[in-house]
Short mmCIF file of C-alpha atoms and ligand atoms in Angstrom, two decimals:
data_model
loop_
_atom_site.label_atom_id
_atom_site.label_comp_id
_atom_site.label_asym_id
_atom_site.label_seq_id
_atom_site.Cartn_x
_atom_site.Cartn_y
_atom_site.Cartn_z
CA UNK A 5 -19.29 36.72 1.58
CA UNK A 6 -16.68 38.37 3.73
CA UNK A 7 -13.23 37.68 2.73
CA UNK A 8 -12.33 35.63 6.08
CA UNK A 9 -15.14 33.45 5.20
CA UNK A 10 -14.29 33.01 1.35
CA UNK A 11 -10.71 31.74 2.70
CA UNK A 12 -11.92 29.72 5.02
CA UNK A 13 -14.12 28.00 2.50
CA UNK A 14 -12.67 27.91 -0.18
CA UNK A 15 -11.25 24.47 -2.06
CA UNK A 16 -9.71 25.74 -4.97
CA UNK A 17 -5.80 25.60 -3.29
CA UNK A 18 -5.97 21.61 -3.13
CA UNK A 19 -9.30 20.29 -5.06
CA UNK A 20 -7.55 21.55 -8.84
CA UNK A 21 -5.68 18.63 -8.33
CA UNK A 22 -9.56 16.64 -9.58
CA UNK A 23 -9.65 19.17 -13.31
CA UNK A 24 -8.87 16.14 -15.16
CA UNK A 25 -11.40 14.00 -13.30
CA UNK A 26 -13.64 17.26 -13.66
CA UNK A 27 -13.38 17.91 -17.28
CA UNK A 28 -13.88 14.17 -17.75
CA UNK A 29 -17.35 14.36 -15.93
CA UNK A 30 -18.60 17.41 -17.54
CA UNK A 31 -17.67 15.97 -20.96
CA UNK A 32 -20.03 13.01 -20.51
CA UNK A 33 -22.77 15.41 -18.79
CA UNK A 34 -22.30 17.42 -21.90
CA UNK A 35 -23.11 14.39 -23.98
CA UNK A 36 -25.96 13.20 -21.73
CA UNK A 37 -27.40 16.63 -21.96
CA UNK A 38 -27.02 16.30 -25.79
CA UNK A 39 -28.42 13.37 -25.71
CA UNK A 40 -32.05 14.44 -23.85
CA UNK A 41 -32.30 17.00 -26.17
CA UNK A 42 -31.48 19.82 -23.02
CA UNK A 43 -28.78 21.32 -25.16
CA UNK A 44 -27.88 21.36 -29.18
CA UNK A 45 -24.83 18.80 -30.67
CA UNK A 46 -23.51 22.05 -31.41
CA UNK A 47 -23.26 23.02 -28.07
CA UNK A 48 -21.86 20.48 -26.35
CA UNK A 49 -19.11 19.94 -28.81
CA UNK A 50 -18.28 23.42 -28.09
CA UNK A 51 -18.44 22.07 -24.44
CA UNK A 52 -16.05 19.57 -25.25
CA UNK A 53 -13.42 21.63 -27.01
CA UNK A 54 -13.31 24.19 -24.67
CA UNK A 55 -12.90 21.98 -21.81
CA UNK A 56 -10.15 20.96 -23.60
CA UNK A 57 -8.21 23.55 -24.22
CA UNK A 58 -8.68 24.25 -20.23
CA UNK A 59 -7.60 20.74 -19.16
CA UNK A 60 -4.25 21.54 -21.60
CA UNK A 61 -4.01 25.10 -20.03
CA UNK A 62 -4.13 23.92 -16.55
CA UNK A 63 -1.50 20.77 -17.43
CA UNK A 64 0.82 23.06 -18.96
CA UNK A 65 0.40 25.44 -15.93
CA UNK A 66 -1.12 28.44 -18.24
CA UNK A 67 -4.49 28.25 -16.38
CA UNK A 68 -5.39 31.45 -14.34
CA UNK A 69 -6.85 30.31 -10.84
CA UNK A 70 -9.24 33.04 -9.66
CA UNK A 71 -9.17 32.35 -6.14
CA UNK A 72 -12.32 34.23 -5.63
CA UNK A 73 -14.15 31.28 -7.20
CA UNK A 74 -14.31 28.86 -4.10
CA UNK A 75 -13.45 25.44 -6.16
CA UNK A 76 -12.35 23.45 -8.69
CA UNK A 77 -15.72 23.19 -10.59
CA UNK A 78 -16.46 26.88 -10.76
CA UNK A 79 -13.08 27.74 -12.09
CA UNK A 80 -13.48 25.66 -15.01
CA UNK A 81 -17.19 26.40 -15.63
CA UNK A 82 -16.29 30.39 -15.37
CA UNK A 83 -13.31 29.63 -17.85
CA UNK A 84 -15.23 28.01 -20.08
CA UNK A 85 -18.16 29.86 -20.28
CA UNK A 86 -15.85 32.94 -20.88
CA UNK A 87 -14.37 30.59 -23.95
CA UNK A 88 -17.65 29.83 -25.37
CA UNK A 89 -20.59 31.84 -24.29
CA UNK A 90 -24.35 30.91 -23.34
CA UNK A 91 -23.66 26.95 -24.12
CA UNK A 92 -20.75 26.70 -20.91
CA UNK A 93 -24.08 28.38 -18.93
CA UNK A 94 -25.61 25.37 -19.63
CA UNK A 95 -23.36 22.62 -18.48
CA UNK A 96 -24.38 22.72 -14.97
CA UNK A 97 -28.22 21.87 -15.72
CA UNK A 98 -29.28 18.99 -13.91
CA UNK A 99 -26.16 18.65 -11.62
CA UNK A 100 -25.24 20.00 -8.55
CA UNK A 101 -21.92 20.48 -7.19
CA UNK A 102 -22.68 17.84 -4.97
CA UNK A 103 -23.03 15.01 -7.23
CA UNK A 104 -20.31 16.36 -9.62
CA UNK A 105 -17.53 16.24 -6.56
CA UNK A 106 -19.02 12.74 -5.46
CA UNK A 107 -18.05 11.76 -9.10
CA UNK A 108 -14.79 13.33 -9.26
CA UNK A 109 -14.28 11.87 -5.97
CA UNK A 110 -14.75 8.70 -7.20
CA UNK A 111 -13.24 8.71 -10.64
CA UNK A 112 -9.90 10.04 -8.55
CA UNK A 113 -9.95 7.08 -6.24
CA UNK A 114 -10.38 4.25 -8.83
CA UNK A 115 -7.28 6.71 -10.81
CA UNK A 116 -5.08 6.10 -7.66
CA UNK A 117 -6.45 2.18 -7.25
CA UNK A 118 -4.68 1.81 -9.97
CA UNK A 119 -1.36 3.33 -10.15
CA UNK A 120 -1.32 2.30 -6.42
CA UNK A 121 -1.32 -1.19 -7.61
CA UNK A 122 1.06 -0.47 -9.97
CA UNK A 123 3.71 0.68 -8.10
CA UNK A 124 2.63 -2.55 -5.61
CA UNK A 125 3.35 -4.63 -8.19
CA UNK A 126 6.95 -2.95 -8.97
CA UNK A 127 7.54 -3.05 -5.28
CA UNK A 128 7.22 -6.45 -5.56
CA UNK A 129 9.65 -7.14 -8.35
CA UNK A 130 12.40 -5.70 -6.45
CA UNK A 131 11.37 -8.36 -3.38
CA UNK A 132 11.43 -11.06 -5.33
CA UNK A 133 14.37 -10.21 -6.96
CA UNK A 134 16.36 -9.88 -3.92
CA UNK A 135 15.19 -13.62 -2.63
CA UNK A 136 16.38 -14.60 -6.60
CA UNK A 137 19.20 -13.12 -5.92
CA UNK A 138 20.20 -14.72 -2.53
CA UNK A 139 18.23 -17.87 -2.77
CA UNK A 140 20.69 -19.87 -0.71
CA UNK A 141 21.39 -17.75 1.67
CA UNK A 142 20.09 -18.69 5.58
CA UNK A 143 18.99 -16.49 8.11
CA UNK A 144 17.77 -17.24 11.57
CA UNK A 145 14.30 -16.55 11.78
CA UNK A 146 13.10 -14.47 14.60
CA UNK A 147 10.54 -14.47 17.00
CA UNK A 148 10.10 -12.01 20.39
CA UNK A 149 13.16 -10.74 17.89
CA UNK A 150 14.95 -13.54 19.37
CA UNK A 151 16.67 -16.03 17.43
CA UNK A 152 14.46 -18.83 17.03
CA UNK A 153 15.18 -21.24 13.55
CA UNK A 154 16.55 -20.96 10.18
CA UNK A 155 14.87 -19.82 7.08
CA UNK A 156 16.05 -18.94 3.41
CA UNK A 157 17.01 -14.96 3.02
CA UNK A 158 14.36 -15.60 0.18
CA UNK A 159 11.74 -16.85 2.29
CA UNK A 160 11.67 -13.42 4.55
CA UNK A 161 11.44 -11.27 1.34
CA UNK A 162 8.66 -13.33 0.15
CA UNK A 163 7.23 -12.98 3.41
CA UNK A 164 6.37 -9.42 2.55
CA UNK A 165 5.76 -9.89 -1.19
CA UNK A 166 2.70 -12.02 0.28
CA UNK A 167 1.35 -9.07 2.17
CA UNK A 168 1.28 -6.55 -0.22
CA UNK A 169 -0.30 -9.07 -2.70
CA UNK A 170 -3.32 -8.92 0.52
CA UNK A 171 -3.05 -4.67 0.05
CA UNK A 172 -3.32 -5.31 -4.28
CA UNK A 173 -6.36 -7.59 -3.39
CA UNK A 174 -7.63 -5.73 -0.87
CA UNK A 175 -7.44 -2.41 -3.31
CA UNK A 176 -9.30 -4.34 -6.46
CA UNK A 177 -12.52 -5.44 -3.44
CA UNK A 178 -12.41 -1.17 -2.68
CA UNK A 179 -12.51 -0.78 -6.51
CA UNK A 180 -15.77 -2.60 -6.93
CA UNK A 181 -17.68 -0.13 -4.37
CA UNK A 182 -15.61 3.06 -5.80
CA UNK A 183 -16.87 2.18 -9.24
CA UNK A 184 -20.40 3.41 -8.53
CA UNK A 185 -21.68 6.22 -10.74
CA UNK A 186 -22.94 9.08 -8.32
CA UNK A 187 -24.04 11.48 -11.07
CA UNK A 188 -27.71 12.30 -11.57
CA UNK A 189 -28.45 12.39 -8.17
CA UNK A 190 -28.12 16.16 -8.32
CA UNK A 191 -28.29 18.31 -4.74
CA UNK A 192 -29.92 15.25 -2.78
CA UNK A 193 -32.82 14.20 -4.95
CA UNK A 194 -32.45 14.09 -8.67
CA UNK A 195 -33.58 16.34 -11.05
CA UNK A 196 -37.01 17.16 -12.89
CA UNK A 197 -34.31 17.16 -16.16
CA UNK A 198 -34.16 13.30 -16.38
CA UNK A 199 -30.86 11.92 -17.83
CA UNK A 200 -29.13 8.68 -19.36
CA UNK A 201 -27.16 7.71 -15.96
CA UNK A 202 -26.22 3.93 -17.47
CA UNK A 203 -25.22 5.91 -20.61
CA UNK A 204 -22.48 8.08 -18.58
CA UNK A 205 -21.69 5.25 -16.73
CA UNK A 206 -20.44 3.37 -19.91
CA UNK A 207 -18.87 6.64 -21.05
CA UNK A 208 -17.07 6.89 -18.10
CA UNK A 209 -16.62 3.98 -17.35
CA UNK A 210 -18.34 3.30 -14.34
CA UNK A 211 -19.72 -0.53 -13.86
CA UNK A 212 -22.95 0.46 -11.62
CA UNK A 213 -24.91 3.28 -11.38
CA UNK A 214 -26.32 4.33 -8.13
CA UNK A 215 -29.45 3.38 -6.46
CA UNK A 216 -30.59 6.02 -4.39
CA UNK A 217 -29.54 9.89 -4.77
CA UNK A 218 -29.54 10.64 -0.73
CA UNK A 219 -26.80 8.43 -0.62
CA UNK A 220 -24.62 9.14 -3.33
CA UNK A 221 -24.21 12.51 -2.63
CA UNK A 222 -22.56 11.96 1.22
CA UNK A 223 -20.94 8.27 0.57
CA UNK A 224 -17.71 9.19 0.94
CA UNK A 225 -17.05 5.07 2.38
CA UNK A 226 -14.93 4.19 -0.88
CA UNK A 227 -12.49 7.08 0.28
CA UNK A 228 -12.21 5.64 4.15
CA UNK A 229 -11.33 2.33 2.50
CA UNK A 230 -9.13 3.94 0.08
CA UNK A 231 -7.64 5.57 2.89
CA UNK A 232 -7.56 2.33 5.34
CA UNK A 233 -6.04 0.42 2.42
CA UNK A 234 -3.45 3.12 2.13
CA UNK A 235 -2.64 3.12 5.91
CA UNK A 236 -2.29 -0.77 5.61
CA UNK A 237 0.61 -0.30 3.07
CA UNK A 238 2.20 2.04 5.05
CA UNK A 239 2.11 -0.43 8.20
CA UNK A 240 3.26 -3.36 5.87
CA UNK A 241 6.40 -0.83 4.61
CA UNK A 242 6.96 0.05 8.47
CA UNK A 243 7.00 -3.81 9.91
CA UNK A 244 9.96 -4.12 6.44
CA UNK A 245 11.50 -0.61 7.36
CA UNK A 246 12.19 -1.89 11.31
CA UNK A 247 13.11 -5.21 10.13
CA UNK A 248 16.21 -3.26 7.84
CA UNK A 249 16.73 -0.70 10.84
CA UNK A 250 18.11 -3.51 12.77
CA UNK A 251 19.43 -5.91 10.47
CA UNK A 252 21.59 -2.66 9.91
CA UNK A 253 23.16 -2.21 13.04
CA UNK A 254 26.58 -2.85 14.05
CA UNK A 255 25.41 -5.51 16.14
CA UNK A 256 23.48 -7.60 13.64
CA UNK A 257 25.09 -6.45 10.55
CA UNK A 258 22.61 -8.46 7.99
CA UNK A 259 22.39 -5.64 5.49
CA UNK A 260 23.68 -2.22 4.48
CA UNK A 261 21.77 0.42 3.33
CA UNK A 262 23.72 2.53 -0.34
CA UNK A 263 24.61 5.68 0.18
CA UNK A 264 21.98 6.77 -2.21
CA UNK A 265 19.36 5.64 -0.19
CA UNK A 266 21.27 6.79 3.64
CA UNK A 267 22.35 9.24 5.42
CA UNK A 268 25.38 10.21 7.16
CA UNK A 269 25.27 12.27 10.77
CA UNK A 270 25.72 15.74 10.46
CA UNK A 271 28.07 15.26 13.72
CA UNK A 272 28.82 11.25 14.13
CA UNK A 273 31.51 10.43 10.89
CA UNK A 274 31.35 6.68 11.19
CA UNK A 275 27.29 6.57 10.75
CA UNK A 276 25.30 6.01 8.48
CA UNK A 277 21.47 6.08 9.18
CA UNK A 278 18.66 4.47 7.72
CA UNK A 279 16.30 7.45 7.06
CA UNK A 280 14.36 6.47 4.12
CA UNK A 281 13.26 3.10 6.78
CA UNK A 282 12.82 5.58 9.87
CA UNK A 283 11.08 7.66 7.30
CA UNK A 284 8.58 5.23 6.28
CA UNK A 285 7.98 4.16 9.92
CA UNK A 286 7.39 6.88 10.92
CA UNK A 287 5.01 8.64 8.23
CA UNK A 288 2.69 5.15 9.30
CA UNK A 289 1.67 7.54 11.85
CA UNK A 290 0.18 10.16 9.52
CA UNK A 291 -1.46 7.73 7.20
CA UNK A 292 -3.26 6.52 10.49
CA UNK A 293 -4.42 9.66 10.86
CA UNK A 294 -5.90 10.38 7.70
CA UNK A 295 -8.26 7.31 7.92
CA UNK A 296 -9.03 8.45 11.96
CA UNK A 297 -9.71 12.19 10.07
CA UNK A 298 -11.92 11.01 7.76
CA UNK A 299 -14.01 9.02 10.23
CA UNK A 300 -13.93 11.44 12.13
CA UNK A 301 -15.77 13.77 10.07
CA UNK A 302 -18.52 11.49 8.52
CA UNK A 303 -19.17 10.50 11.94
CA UNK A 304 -22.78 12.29 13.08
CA UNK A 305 -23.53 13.75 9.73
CA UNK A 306 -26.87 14.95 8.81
CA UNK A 307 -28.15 12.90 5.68
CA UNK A 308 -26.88 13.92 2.20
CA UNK A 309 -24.31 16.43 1.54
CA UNK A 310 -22.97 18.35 4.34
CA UNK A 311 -20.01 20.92 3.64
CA UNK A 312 -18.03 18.98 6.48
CA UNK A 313 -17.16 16.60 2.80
CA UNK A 314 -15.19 19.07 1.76
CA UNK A 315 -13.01 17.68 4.66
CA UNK A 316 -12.42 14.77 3.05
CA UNK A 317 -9.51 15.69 0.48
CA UNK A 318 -6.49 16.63 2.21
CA UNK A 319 -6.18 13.96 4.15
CA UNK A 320 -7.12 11.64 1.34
CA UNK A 321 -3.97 13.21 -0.98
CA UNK A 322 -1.66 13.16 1.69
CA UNK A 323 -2.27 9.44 1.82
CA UNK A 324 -1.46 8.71 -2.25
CA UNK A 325 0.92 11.24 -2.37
CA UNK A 326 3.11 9.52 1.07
CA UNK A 327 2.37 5.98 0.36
CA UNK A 328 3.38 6.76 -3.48
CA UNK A 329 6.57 8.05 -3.00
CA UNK A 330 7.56 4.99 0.15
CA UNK A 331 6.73 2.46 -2.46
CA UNK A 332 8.79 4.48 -4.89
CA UNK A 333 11.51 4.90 -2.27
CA UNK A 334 11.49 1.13 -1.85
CA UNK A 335 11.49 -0.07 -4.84
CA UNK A 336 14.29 1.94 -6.04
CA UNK A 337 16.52 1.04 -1.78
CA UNK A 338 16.01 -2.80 -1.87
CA UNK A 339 17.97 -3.49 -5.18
CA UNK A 340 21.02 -1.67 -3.68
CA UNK A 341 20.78 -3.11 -0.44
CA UNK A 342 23.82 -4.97 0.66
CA UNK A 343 23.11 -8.30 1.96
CA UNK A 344 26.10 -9.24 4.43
CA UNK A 345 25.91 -12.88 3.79
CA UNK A 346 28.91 -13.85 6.15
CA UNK A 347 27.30 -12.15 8.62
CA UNK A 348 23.94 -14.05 7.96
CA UNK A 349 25.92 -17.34 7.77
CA UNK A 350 27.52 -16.76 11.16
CA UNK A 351 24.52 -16.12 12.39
CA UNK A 352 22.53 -18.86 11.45
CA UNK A 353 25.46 -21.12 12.29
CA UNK A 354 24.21 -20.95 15.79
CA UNK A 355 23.32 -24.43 16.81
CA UNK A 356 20.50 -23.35 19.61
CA UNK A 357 18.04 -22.69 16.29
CA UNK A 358 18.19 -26.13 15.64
CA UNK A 359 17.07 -27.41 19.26
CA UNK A 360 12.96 -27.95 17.86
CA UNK A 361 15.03 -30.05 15.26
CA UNK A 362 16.52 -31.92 17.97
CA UNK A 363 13.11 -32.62 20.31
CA UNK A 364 11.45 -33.65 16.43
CA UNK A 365 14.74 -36.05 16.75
CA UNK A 366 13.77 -37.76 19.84
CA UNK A 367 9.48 -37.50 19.13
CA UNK A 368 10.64 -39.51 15.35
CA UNK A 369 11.87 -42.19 17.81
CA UNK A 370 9.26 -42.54 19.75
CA UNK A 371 9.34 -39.58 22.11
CA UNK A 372 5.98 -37.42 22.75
CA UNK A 373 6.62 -33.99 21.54
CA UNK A 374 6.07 -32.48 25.15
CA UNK A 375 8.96 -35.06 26.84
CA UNK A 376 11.28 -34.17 23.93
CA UNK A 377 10.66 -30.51 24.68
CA UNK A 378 11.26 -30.93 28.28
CA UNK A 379 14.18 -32.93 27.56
CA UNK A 380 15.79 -30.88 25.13
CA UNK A 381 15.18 -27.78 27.60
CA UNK A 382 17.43 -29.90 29.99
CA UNK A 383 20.48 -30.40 27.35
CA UNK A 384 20.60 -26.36 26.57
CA UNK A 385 20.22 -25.50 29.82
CA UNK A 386 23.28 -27.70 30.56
CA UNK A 387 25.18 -25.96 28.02
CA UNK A 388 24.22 -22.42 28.70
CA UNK A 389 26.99 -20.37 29.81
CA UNK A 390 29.39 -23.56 30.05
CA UNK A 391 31.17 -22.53 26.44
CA UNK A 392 29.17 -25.38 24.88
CA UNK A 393 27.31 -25.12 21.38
CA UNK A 394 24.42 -27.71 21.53
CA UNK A 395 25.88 -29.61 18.38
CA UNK A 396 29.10 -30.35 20.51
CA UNK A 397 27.70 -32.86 23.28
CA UNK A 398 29.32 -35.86 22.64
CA UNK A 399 26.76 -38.67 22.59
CA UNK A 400 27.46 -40.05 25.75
CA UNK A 401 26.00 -37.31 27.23
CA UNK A 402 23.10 -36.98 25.42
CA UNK A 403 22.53 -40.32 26.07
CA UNK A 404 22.12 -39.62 29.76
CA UNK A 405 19.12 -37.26 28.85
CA UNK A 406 17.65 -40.01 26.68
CA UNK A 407 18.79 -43.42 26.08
CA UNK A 408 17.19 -42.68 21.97
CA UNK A 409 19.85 -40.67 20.95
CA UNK A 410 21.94 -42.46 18.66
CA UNK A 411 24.96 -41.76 16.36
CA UNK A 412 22.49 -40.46 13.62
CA UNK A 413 22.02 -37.27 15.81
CA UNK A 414 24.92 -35.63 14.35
CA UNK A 415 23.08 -34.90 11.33
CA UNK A 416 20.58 -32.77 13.18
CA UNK A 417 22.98 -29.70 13.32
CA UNK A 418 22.69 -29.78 9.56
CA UNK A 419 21.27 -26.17 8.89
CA UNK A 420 20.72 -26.94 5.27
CA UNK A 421 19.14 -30.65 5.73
CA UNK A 422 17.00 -29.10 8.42
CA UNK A 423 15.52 -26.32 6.01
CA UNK A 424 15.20 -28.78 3.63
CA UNK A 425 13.20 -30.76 5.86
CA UNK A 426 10.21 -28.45 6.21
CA UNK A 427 8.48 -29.08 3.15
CA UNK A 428 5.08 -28.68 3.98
CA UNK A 429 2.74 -26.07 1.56
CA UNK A 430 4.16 -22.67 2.99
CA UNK A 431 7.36 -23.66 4.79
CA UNK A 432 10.90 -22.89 3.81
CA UNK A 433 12.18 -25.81 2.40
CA UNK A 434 14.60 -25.11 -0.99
CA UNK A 435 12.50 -26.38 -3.56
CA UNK A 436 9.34 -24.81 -1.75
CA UNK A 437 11.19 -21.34 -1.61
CA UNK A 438 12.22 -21.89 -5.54
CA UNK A 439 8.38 -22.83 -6.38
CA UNK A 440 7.52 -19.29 -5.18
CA UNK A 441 10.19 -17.24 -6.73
CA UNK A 442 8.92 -18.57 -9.76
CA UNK A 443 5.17 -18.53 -8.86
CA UNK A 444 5.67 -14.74 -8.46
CA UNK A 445 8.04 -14.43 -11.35
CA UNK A 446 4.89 -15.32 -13.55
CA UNK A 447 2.31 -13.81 -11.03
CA UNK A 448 4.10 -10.20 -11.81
CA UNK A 449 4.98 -10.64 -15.18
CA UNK A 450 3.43 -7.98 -17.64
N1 LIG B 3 -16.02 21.80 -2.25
C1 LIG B 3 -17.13 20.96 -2.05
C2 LIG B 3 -16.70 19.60 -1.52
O1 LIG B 3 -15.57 19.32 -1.59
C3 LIG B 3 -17.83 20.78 -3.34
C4 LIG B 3 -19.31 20.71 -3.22
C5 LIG B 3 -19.81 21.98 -2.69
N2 LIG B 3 -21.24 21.97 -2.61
C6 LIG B 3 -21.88 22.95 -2.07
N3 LIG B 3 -23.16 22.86 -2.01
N4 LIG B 3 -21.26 23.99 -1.56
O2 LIG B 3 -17.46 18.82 -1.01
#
């Protein structure tokens, strides 16, 4: 092969990061192979220990690549069969490269399922230990990113430990099609050497075993939904990233970022900048990309295995290895953050969030909802730009707009009694927002 080409081709630079996933599957072909009588217990014990002593050589970074071997598997068979003779010649019977890298594929993905939802769950944590931590504390709640009514502090960071709970249960449904045994299906059709597939699978650890060898060897749909999973973490961390970007700014002032987790401008003294957020926003965009790569190259393909797979790594390790490190990032930022809470009280001071409050005032005394609105519209109107909260109109006036106000009004502009109020299954009301912390509390414990 001319050199340009072997470059071109080659896998080796980014698909050693699969020896341990490798080793693992030759270890239980080995045993299979045993098994059918293809190669002596002798040999595939010297199999085993010589695979390893390569898996510790390559963790301990004594492993010699030869970058004239084009991948991952042939570096490890040419080691080994240098180790222990004619038996690492026989390792590959039965088994192509294109079911072995479908099954290191897969035992890779269901790897990273995991510690994904690991690192989920620890994510988590530090959310619901923030809303422990502030669980009185009252925000206005934003819509349009306009102020539109109150809600706990706790209630917002809940908000998002709901969503990732969707990306752990969406992860465990990709987990059930991931853990599909691909090996045995050799090139595209078997082999005349007929192995114990369901007997790998249980050594591996596989639930199912693949029905039909065509497809095993160019399914490569568990990695788009790995990879689609992925990007929907990094869009859940970029909707929490530009909620802190602007709660951080001078004008709203809700939280500080610590300076171990900001920057400061290289030219500006007073600033201090919310990279890790802008970060995580922003590297959204490449995890979006991955999945659209990874489409893009199954789309059209011939049946079975086409070399285009090959295509199918980078962008699938750029994914774990960003979303990874932003959940690390996060977990480790939202414990320091500094919650302003006189800012947040000021804020939610503002009597405008309780108008709804006011219209359900009028609609619990008879009112229908759509009059109260109107009406209410009317009585802010009047006091826009006139220097005159909405909780100051003396009753006389209000009584002009509608002859059911009453002296009991006053309690309307109650932040807390409003909050506690909304006690429907979901909304914010104290004991509601309490019930969680502690339903998550358990949910995350251990
Ligand atoms: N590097 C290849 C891949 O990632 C491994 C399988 C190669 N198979 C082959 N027939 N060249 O898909």
């Amino acid at each position: 092969m001319a050199r340009v080409a072997a470059r071109y081709s080659e896998s080796q630079s980014f698909d050693r990061r699969l020896y341990r996933q490798d080793i693992a599957g030759s270890i239980a072909h080995a045993t299979a192979l045993a098994k059918a009588g293809i190669i002596s217990d002798e040999e595939k014990k010297r199999i085993e220990t010589g695979l390893r002593e390569i898996e510790r050589e390559i963790s301990s970074g004594k492993f010699l690549w030869d970058e004239s071997l084009e991948d991952v598997h042939m570096n490890i068979e040419n080691v080994l069969t240098k180790k222990i003779g004619e038996a690492g010649a026989k390792l590959h019977t039965a088994r192509s490269r294109n079911d072995q890298i479908a099954l290191d594929m897969r035992l890779y993905v269901k790897d990273e399922i995991k510690r994904t939802c690991l690192r989920i769950k620890k994510l988590q944590a530090s959310l619901v230990g923030l809303a422990q931590e502030h669980v009185g504390v009252v925000v206005p709640g934003y819509t349009h990113l306009q102020r539109a009514q109150p809600v706990f502090l706790a209630h917002y960071f809940l908000s998002h430990v709901e969503s990732l709970a969707r990306d752990t249960e969406r992860l465990s449904d990709c987990m059930e099609r991931t853990d599909v045994l691909p090996l045995g299906s050799g090139a595209l059709s078997g082999s005349t050497i007929v192995l114990d597939r369901e007997s790998i699978a249980r050594d591996l650890k596989f639930s199912r075993v693949s029905q039909n060898s065509l497809d095993a060897v160019s399914d490569r749909d568990f990695v788009c939904e790995f990879v689609f999973c992925l990007a929907m973490i990094g869009m859940h961390l970029s909707r929490l990233s530009e909620d802190l970007i602007i709660w951080g700014t001078s004008e709203f002032g809700f939280v500080e970022f610590s300076e171990e987790f900001s920057t400061g401008s290289s030219l500006m003294p007073q600033k201090k900048n919310p990279d890790m957020a802008e970060l995580t926003r922003g590297k959204t965009g490449r995890l979006y990309g991955n999945l659209m790569s990874i489409l893009t190259t199954l789309k059209a393909l011939p049946s079975s295995y086409n070399r285009d797979l090959q295509e199918d790594k980078e962008a699938l390790f750029d994914s774990v290895d960003t979303v990874n490190a932003a959940l690390e990032v996060f977990s480790g930022m939202l414990p320091k953050l500094k919650i302003n809470r006189e800012k947040m009280k000021e804020a939610s001071g503002d009597p405008n969030l309780l108008a709804t409050d006011l219209a359900e005032y009028l609609v619990k005394k008879g009112m229908a909802f759509r009059k109260a609105h109107e009406t209410v519209g009317k009585i802010v109107a009047g006091t826009m730009g006139k220097g005159m909260q909405l909780g100051a109109i003396p009753l006389t006036k209000l009584k002009k707009f509608s002859s059911l106000f009453d002296a009991d009004v006053a309690k309307v502009f109650d932040v807390r009694r409003s909050l506690s109020a909304r006690r429907a299954t979901g909304a914010p009301s104290p004991d509601n927002v309490r019930a969680q912390i502690k339903h998550w509390r358990i949910q995350l414990r251990g």
